Amino acid sequence: MAERMNLAAWSGVLGTWVSIAAAGVGGYTALQTYNEEVAKMEDARVVQTFALLEMFNSSERLQSRQRVMEAANSDAPLEGHDLWVTLDFFDALQICVERNLCDQDLAVRLFQPYAAPIWSGLGDQITVGRTPSDPNMGEGVQWLASLPAPETAPTVAAEPPEAAPAETPSADETTEPGE
């Protein structure tokens, strides 16, 4: 009978360890699945941001953007279709980033070089153009221009070769002036 108790006790211990191992494997599997889903979501945000870049570089938007950039750089007034097309794009980009559908770091790297000069050159004109029916006009370009610029990756410059140590004259080579 002692053998049966011993066997029952070992069976309980073994069952406990099997349960612990199964919980560990299950937890690890769940964590891996979660990490894969996060990576897929990150990839989807990057893909969506590049889709917006493709739209941004379409021929119609490119022509509009060029005219808007010229006006922004020359402090000239700009009205109409070109300004609306450009501002609508930046508004859509802001919504995409804020809803976590686009990658903010990538969006800043790709689009801020355009938003900053547009806002600095046409910001006053844009804010004056806001109306009760469109109180947020140009908010996307303002938002993007106000974000901190992305950090650039440090460049590793090749270090110049060490210069040969300067030779110091030996004691017999030194002479006193006037000798």
PDB file of C-alpha atoms in Angstrom:
ATOM      1  CA  MET A   1       0.000   0.000   0.000  1.00  0.00           C
ATOM      2  CA  ALA A   2       2.935   2.321   0.628  1.00  0.00           C
ATOM      3  CA  GLU A   3       3.945   1.782  -2.971  1.00  0.00           C
ATOM      4  CA  ARG A   4       0.547   2.971  -4.158  1.00  0.00           C
ATOM      5  CA  MET A   5       0.767   6.126  -2.067  1.00  0.00           C
ATOM      6  CA  ASN A   6       4.217   6.748  -3.364  1.00  0.00           C
ATOM      7  CA  LEU A   7       3.053   6.258  -6.938  1.00  0.00           C
ATOM      8  CA  ALA A   8       0.073   8.552  -6.341  1.00  0.00           C
ATOM      9  CA  ALA A   9       2.338  11.221  -4.848  1.00  0.00           C
ATOM     10  CA  TRP A  10       4.733  11.028  -7.796  1.00  0.00           C
ATOM     11  CA  SER A  11       1.849  11.124 -10.198  1.00  0.00           C
ATOM     12  CA  GLY A  12       0.637  14.365  -8.565  1.00  0.00           C
ATOM     13  CA  VAL A  13       4.105  15.919  -8.747  1.00  0.00           C
ATOM     14  CA  LEU A  14       4.503  14.882 -12.366  1.00  0.00           C
ATOM     15  CA  GLY A  15       1.058  16.270 -13.216  1.00  0.00           C
ATOM     16  CA  THR A  16       1.960  19.590 -11.579  1.00  0.00           C
ATOM     17  CA  TRP A  17       5.203  19.874 -13.572  1.00  0.00           C
ATOM     18  CA  VAL A  18       3.446  18.955 -16.814  1.00  0.00           C
ATOM     19  CA  SER A  19       0.863  21.670 -16.103  1.00  0.00           C
ATOM     20  CA  ILE A  20       3.603  24.214 -15.394  1.00  0.00           C
ATOM     21  CA  ALA A  21       5.450  23.289 -18.584  1.00  0.00           C
ATOM     22  CA  ALA A  22       2.228  23.486 -20.627  1.00  0.00           C
ATOM     23  CA  ALA A  23       1.460  26.925 -19.160  1.00  0.00           C
ATOM     24  CA  GLY A  24       4.987  28.079 -20.016  1.00  0.00           C
ATOM     25  CA  VAL A  25       4.778  26.799 -23.592  1.00  0.00           C
ATOM     26  CA  GLY A  26       1.297  28.295 -23.958  1.00  0.00           C
ATOM     27  CA  GLY A  27       2.484  31.647 -22.625  1.00  0.00           C
ATOM     28  CA  TYR A  28       5.505  31.633 -24.916  1.00  0.00           C
ATOM     29  CA  THR A  29       3.325  30.756 -27.904  1.00  0.00           C
ATOM     30  CA  ALA A  30       0.876  33.528 -27.047  1.00  0.00           C
ATOM     31  CA  LEU A  31       3.733  36.022 -26.704  1.00  0.00           C
ATOM     32  CA  GLN A  32       5.178  34.988 -30.060  1.00  0.00           C
ATOM     33  CA  THR A  33       1.772  35.331 -31.703  1.00  0.00           C
ATOM     34  CA  TYR A  34       1.355  38.774 -30.153  1.00  0.00           C
ATOM     35  CA  ASN A  35       4.806  39.871 -31.359  1.00  0.00           C
ATOM     36  CA  GLU A  36       4.007  38.641 -34.882  1.00  0.00           C
ATOM     37  CA  GLU A  37       0.731  40.588 -34.875  1.00  0.00           C
ATOM     38  CA  VAL A  38       2.503  43.748 -33.684  1.00  0.00           C
ATOM     39  CA  ALA A  39       5.098  43.333 -36.447  1.00  0.00           C
ATOM     40  CA  LYS A  40       2.310  42.886 -39.023  1.00  0.00           C
ATOM     41  CA  MET A  41       0.579  46.033 -37.763  1.00  0.00           C
ATOM     42  CA  GLU A  42       3.865  47.956 -37.986  1.00  0.00           C
ATOM     43  CA  ASP A  43       4.396  46.660 -41.512  1.00  0.00           C
ATOM     44  CA  ALA A  44       0.849  47.686 -42.439  1.00  0.00           C
ATOM     45  CA  ARG A  45       1.490  51.243 -41.135  1.00  0.00           C
ATOM     46  CA  VAL A  46       4.660  51.482 -43.205  1.00  0.00           C
ATOM     47  CA  VAL A  47       2.877  50.156 -46.300  1.00  0.00           C
ATOM     48  CA  GLN A  48       0.058  52.680 -45.809  1.00  0.00           C
ATOM     49  CA  THR A  49       2.566  55.531 -45.421  1.00  0.00           C
ATOM     50  CA  PHE A  50       4.305  54.546 -48.643  1.00  0.00           C
ATOM     51  CA  ALA A  51       0.902  54.375 -50.365  1.00  0.00           C
ATOM     52  CA  LEU A  52       0.376  57.995 -49.338  1.00  0.00           C
ATOM     53  CA  LEU A  53       3.831  58.838 -50.708  1.00  0.00           C
ATOM     54  CA  GLU A  54       2.813  57.346 -54.029  1.00  0.00           C
ATOM     55  CA  MET A  55      -0.337  59.487 -53.986  1.00  0.00           C
ATOM     56  CA  PHE A  56       1.741  62.534 -52.969  1.00  0.00           C
ATOM     57  CA  ASN A  57       3.982  62.035 -55.998  1.00  0.00           C
ATOM     58  CA  SER A  58       1.160  61.604 -58.517  1.00  0.00           C
ATOM     59  CA  SER A  59       1.432  63.947 -61.489  1.00  0.00           C
ATOM     60  CA  GLU A  60      -1.521  66.149 -60.425  1.00  0.00           C
ATOM     61  CA  ARG A  61      -0.294  66.512 -56.854  1.00  0.00           C
ATOM     62  CA  LEU A  62       3.287  67.028 -57.978  1.00  0.00           C
ATOM     63  CA  GLN A  63       2.294  69.982 -60.175  1.00  0.00           C
ATOM     64  CA  SER A  64       0.118  71.450 -57.422  1.00  0.00           C
ATOM     65  CA  ARG A  65       2.854  70.954 -54.848  1.00  0.00           C
ATOM     66  CA  GLN A  66       5.417  72.675 -57.068  1.00  0.00           C
ATOM     67  CA  ARG A  67       3.180  75.738 -57.448  1.00  0.00           C
ATOM     68  CA  VAL A  68       2.469  75.785 -53.707  1.00  0.00           C
ATOM     69  CA  MET A  69       6.186  75.487 -52.887  1.00  0.00           C
ATOM     70  CA  GLU A  70       7.005  78.336 -55.303  1.00  0.00           C
ATOM     71  CA  ALA A  71       4.391  80.527 -53.618  1.00  0.00           C
ATOM     72  CA  ALA A  72       5.632  79.562 -50.157  1.00  0.00           C
ATOM     73  CA  ASN A  73       9.237  80.348 -51.052  1.00  0.00           C
ATOM     74  CA  SER A  74       8.409  83.662 -52.746  1.00  0.00           C
ATOM     75  CA  ASP A  75       5.846  84.853 -50.178  1.00  0.00           C
ATOM     76  CA  ALA A  76       3.283  85.203 -52.975  1.00  0.00           C
ATOM     77  CA  PRO A  77      -0.424  84.654 -52.357  1.00  0.00           C
ATOM     78  CA  LEU A  78      -1.808  81.370 -53.616  1.00  0.00           C
ATOM     79  CA  GLU A  79      -5.425  80.424 -53.879  1.00  0.00           C
ATOM     80  CA  GLY A  80      -7.563  77.781 -55.402  1.00  0.00           C
ATOM     81  CA  HIS A  81      -7.132  74.228 -56.451  1.00  0.00           C
ATOM     82  CA  ASP A  82      -3.383  73.828 -55.860  1.00  0.00           C
ATOM     83  CA  LEU A  83      -3.555  74.992 -52.259  1.00  0.00           C
ATOM     84  CA  TRP A  84      -6.643  72.874 -51.499  1.00  0.00           C
ATOM     85  CA  VAL A  85      -5.145  69.724 -53.015  1.00  0.00           C
ATOM     86  CA  THR A  86      -1.978  70.131 -50.978  1.00  0.00           C
ATOM     87  CA  LEU A  87      -3.708  71.016 -47.707  1.00  0.00           C
ATOM     88  CA  ASP A  88      -6.191  68.154 -48.070  1.00  0.00           C
ATOM     89  CA  PHE A  89      -3.324  65.731 -48.501  1.00  0.00           C
ATOM     90  CA  PHE A  90      -1.618  66.864 -45.298  1.00  0.00           C
ATOM     91  CA  ASP A  91      -4.935  66.762 -43.415  1.00  0.00           C
ATOM     92  CA  ALA A  92      -5.420  63.153 -44.553  1.00  0.00           C
ATOM     93  CA  LEU A  93      -1.855  62.311 -43.517  1.00  0.00           C
ATOM     94  CA  GLN A  94      -2.457  63.727 -40.040  1.00  0.00           C
ATOM     95  CA  ILE A  95      -5.611  61.644 -39.625  1.00  0.00           C
ATOM     96  CA  CYS A  96      -3.794  58.546 -40.869  1.00  0.00           C
ATOM     97  CA  VAL A  97      -1.003  58.997 -38.320  1.00  0.00           C
ATOM     98  CA  GLU A  98      -3.280  59.942 -35.421  1.00  0.00           C
ATOM     99  CA  ARG A  99      -5.437  56.858 -36.014  1.00  0.00           C
ATOM    100  CA  ASN A 100      -2.289  54.741 -36.034  1.00  0.00           C
ATOM    101  CA  LEU A 101      -2.849  53.646 -39.625  1.00  0.00           C
ATOM    102  CA  CYS A 102       0.397  55.305 -40.822  1.00  0.00           C
ATOM    103  CA  ASP A 103       3.864  55.339 -39.312  1.00  0.00           C
ATOM    104  CA  GLN A 104       4.607  58.754 -37.762  1.00  0.00           C
ATOM    105  CA  ASP A 105       8.401  58.568 -37.925  1.00  0.00           C
ATOM    106  CA  LEU A 106       8.310  57.601 -41.595  1.00  0.00           C
ATOM    107  CA  ALA A 107       5.687  60.254 -42.349  1.00  0.00           C
ATOM    108  CA  VAL A 108       7.856  62.928 -40.735  1.00  0.00           C
ATOM    109  CA  ARG A 109      10.899  61.796 -42.690  1.00  0.00           C
ATOM    110  CA  LEU A 110       9.040  61.718 -46.005  1.00  0.00           C
ATOM    111  CA  PHE A 111       6.707  64.708 -45.800  1.00  0.00           C
ATOM    112  CA  GLN A 112       8.025  67.228 -43.275  1.00  0.00           C
ATOM    113  CA  PRO A 113      10.569  68.672 -45.745  1.00  0.00           C
ATOM    114  CA  TYR A 114       7.537  69.847 -47.747  1.00  0.00           C
ATOM    115  CA  ALA A 115       5.242  70.805 -44.861  1.00  0.00           C
ATOM    116  CA  ALA A 116       7.724  73.015 -43.009  1.00  0.00           C
ATOM    117  CA  PRO A 117       8.385  75.487 -45.852  1.00  0.00           C
ATOM    118  CA  ILE A 118       4.710  75.520 -46.843  1.00  0.00           C
ATOM    119  CA  TRP A 119       3.686  76.383 -43.294  1.00  0.00           C
ATOM    120  CA  SER A 120       6.426  78.976 -42.811  1.00  0.00           C
ATOM    121  CA  GLY A 121       5.659  80.643 -46.157  1.00  0.00           C
ATOM    122  CA  LEU A 122       1.872  80.343 -46.280  1.00  0.00           C
ATOM    123  CA  GLY A 123       0.852  79.754 -42.649  1.00  0.00           C
ATOM    124  CA  ASP A 124      -0.606  83.223 -42.175  1.00  0.00           C
ATOM    125  CA  GLN A 125      -2.567  82.929 -45.416  1.00  0.00           C
ATOM    126  CA  ILE A 126      -3.821  79.478 -44.417  1.00  0.00           C
ATOM    127  CA  THR A 127      -5.024  80.535 -40.952  1.00  0.00           C
ATOM    128  CA  VAL A 128      -6.762  83.631 -42.390  1.00  0.00           C
ATOM    129  CA  GLY A 129      -8.554  81.324 -44.842  1.00  0.00           C
ATOM    130  CA  ARG A 130     -10.109  79.233 -42.079  1.00  0.00           C
ATOM    131  CA  THR A 131     -13.868  79.654 -41.906  1.00  0.00           C
ATOM    132  CA  PRO A 132     -16.615  78.475 -39.566  1.00  0.00           C
ATOM    133  CA  SER A 133     -17.441  75.746 -42.073  1.00  0.00           C
ATOM    134  CA  ASP A 134     -13.755  74.694 -42.308  1.00  0.00           C
ATOM    135  CA  PRO A 135     -12.099  75.759 -39.044  1.00  0.00           C
ATOM    136  CA  ASN A 136      -9.331  73.172 -39.382  1.00  0.00           C
ATOM    137  CA  MET A 137      -8.188  74.040 -42.897  1.00  0.00           C
ATOM    138  CA  GLY A 138      -4.466  73.366 -43.193  1.00  0.00           C
ATOM    139  CA  GLU A 139      -4.203  71.833 -39.754  1.00  0.00           C
ATOM    140  CA  GLY A 140      -2.346  68.815 -41.159  1.00  0.00           C
ATOM    141  CA  VAL A 141       0.461  70.892 -42.657  1.00  0.00           C
ATOM    142  CA  GLN A 142       0.651  72.945 -39.439  1.00  0.00           C
ATOM    143  CA  TRP A 143       0.795  69.780 -37.325  1.00  0.00           C
ATOM    144  CA  LEU A 144       3.495  68.150 -39.455  1.00  0.00           C
ATOM    145  CA  ALA A 145       5.599  71.308 -39.612  1.00  0.00           C
ATOM    146  CA  SER A 146       5.465  71.600 -35.808  1.00  0.00           C
ATOM    147  CA  LEU A 147       6.711  68.076 -35.102  1.00  0.00           C
ATOM    148  CA  PRO A 148      10.367  67.691 -34.141  1.00  0.00           C
ATOM    149  CA  ALA A 149      12.578  66.923 -37.100  1.00  0.00           C
ATOM    150  CA  PRO A 150      13.702  63.305 -37.263  1.00  0.00           C
ATOM    151  CA  GLU A 151      17.093  62.510 -35.891  1.00  0.00           C
ATOM    152  CA  THR A 152      19.549  61.729 -38.593  1.00  0.00           C
ATOM    153  CA  ALA A 153      21.535  58.578 -38.289  1.00  0.00           C
ATOM    154  CA  PRO A 154      25.021  59.327 -37.078  1.00  0.00           C
ATOM    155  CA  THR A 155      27.540  59.023 -39.835  1.00  0.00           C
ATOM    156  CA  VAL A 156      30.690  57.207 -39.013  1.00  0.00           C
ATOM    157  CA  ALA A 157      33.493  59.145 -40.567  1.00  0.00           C
ATOM    158  CA  ALA A 158      36.680  57.321 -41.228  1.00  0.00           C
ATOM    159  CA  GLU A 159      39.207  58.555 -38.760  1.00  0.00           C
ATOM    160  CA  PRO A 160      42.253  60.088 -40.352  1.00  0.00           C
ATOM    161  CA  PRO A 161      45.357  58.021 -39.956  1.00  0.00           C
ATOM    162  CA  GLU A 162      47.378  58.966 -36.954  1.00  0.00           C
ATOM    163  CA  ALA A 163      50.137  61.351 -37.801  1.00  0.00           C
ATOM    164  CA  ALA A 164      53.631  60.172 -37.189  1.00  0.00           C
ATOM    165  CA  PRO A 165      54.964  61.647 -33.974  1.00  0.00           C
ATOM    166  CA  ALA A 166      56.981  64.756 -34.575  1.00  0.00           C
ATOM    167  CA  GLU A 167      60.640  64.094 -34.270  1.00  0.00           C
ATOM    168  CA  THR A 168      62.354  65.954 -31.525  1.00  0.00           C
ATOM    169  CA  PRO A 169      65.887  66.948 -32.120  1.00  0.00           C
ATOM    170  CA  SER A 170      68.439  65.046 -30.156  1.00  0.00           C
ATOM    171  CA  ALA A 171      70.700  66.794 -27.682  1.00  0.00           C
ATOM    172  CA  ASP A 172      73.582  67.093 -30.196  1.00  0.00           C
ATOM    173  CA  GLU A 173      71.286  68.571 -32.859  1.00  0.00           C
ATOM    174  CA  THR A 174      70.169  71.426 -30.684  1.00  0.00           C
ATOM    175  CA  THR A 175      72.271  74.479 -30.882  1.00  0.00           C
ATOM    176  CA  GLU A 176      72.152  77.696 -29.041  1.00  0.00           C
ATOM    177  CA  PRO A 177      71.487  80.793 -31.074  1.00  0.00           C
ATOM    178  CA  GLY A 178      74.650  82.547 -32.072  1.00  0.00           C
ATOM    179  CA  GLU A 179      76.813  79.426 -32.008  1.00  0.00           C
TER     180      GLU A 179
END
